[in-house]
Short mmCIF file of C-alpha atoms in Angstrom, two decimals:
data_model
loop_
_atom_site.label_atom_id
_atom_site.label_comp_id
_atom_site.label_asym_id
_atom_site.label_seq_id
_atom_site.Cartn_x
_atom_site.Cartn_y
_atom_site.Cartn_z
CA UNK W 891 44.78 32.34 30.64
CA UNK W 892 43.80 29.68 33.05
CA UNK W 893 41.23 26.99 32.02
CA UNK W 894 38.74 28.39 34.55
CA UNK W 895 38.87 31.82 32.91
CA UNK W 896 38.66 30.34 29.44
CA UNK W 897 35.54 28.45 30.48
CA UNK W 898 33.98 31.52 32.02
CA UNK W 899 34.65 33.64 28.91
CA UNK W 900 33.21 31.13 26.56
CA UNK W 901 30.03 30.50 28.73
CA UNK W 902 29.54 34.13 29.31
CA UNK W 903 29.89 35.04 25.60
CA UNK W 904 27.57 32.19 24.32
CA UNK W 905 24.90 32.10 27.04
CA UNK W 906 24.67 35.46 28.78
CA UNK W 907 23.96 33.78 32.06
CA UNK W 908 22.17 35.37 34.87
CA UNK W 909 24.53 33.29 37.11
CA UNK W 910 27.74 31.44 36.34
CA UNK W 911 29.96 29.51 38.77
CA UNK W 912 33.09 27.69 37.60
CA UNK W 913 35.07 25.74 40.16
CA UNK W 914 38.19 23.81 39.56
CA UNK W 915 37.73 20.44 41.37
CA UNK W 916 40.95 18.87 40.01
CA UNK W 917 42.44 18.85 43.56
CA UNK W 918 39.84 16.27 44.50
CA UNK W 919 41.25 13.74 41.89
CA UNK W 920 44.38 11.97 41.35
CA UNK W 921 45.91 14.10 38.81
CA UNK W 922 49.13 16.10 38.72
CA UNK W 923 49.22 19.40 40.63
CA UNK W 924 47.94 22.31 38.38
CA UNK W 925 46.22 19.91 35.93
CA UNK W 926 42.99 21.95 35.59
CA UNK W 927 41.21 18.82 34.42
CA UNK W 928 38.03 18.45 36.48
CA UNK W 929 35.43 21.34 36.82
CA UNK W 930 32.04 21.93 38.42
CA UNK W 931 29.96 24.39 36.28
CA UNK W 932 26.72 26.05 37.22
CA UNK W 933 24.96 27.96 34.59
CA UNK W 934 21.72 29.86 34.95
CA UNK W 935 20.38 31.09 31.68
CA UNK W 936 17.20 31.92 29.89
CA UNK W 937 18.77 30.01 26.90
CA UNK W 938 17.75 26.72 28.73
CA UNK W 939 14.05 27.65 28.67
CA UNK W 940 12.20 24.70 27.14
CA UNK W 941 15.36 22.61 26.85
CA UNK W 942 15.76 19.06 28.18
CA UNK W 943 18.63 18.46 30.58
CA UNK W 944 20.55 16.39 28.01
CA UNK W 945 20.25 19.27 25.35
CA UNK W 946 21.64 21.69 27.92
CA UNK W 947 24.64 19.47 28.70
CA UNK W 948 25.25 18.79 25.08
CA UNK W 949 25.28 22.54 24.42
CA UNK W 950 27.82 23.09 27.11
CA UNK W 951 30.02 20.17 25.89
CA UNK W 952 29.89 21.50 22.42
CA UNK W 953 30.82 25.07 23.54
CA UNK W 954 33.79 23.71 25.49
CA UNK W 955 34.96 21.19 22.91
CA UNK W 956 38.29 22.90 22.43
CA UNK W 957 38.85 22.70 26.16
CA UNK W 958 38.19 19.02 26.06
CA UNK W 959 40.77 18.69 23.23
CA UNK W 960 43.39 20.40 25.31
CA UNK W 961 43.23 18.62 28.75
CA UNK W 962 39.79 19.05 30.16
CA UNK W 963 38.64 15.68 31.41
CA UNK W 964 35.44 16.03 33.31
CA UNK W 965 32.56 18.63 34.00
CA UNK W 966 30.05 18.32 36.79
CA UNK W 967 27.21 20.35 35.13
CA UNK W 968 24.26 22.22 36.77
CA UNK W 969 22.22 23.89 34.13
CA UNK W 970 19.11 25.75 35.09
CA UNK W 971 16.73 28.43 34.03
CA UNK W 972 16.39 31.40 36.37
CA UNK W 973 13.09 30.01 37.72
CA UNK W 974 14.77 26.61 38.40
CA UNK W 975 17.68 28.33 40.14
CA UNK W 976 15.25 30.19 42.34
CA UNK W 977 13.29 27.09 43.23
CA UNK W 978 16.59 25.49 44.32
CA UNK W 979 17.20 28.47 46.60
CA UNK W 980 20.18 29.80 44.48
CA UNK W 981 22.50 27.11 45.75
CA UNK W 982 24.69 24.57 43.79
CA UNK W 983 24.98 21.01 45.38
CA UNK W 984 28.30 19.89 46.66
CA UNK W 985 30.18 17.41 44.49
CA UNK W 986 30.45 13.95 45.85
CA UNK W 987 33.95 12.39 46.48
CA UNK W 988 35.68 11.00 43.51
CA UNK W 989 34.98 7.24 43.03
CA UNK W 990 37.81 6.64 40.61
CA UNK W 991 41.16 7.18 42.38
CA UNK W 992 40.67 10.29 44.52
CA UNK W 993 43.23 11.59 46.75
CA UNK W 994 40.97 11.05 49.73
#
């Protein structure tokens, strides 16, 4: 199973998101081909209601701890309630270029 599929399965099971996007951004970094090490994750879930941003990110990092132990290096996280997602127009921001040795 790909890391992307594994992340999707874990987050779907734990958070029952209204919306989930998992994008592999490893190609934007200086890593070996097929590394599956850098991901952008957008999760829209009622589970985040009343939670501060840092708590949301800690939850995602905890849920994906096994992935971090097996090669996942970085996550760009966008964690919103359905109301926040709606206010943002249902769009995830583009990731900026890598500042630490990107291929660009």
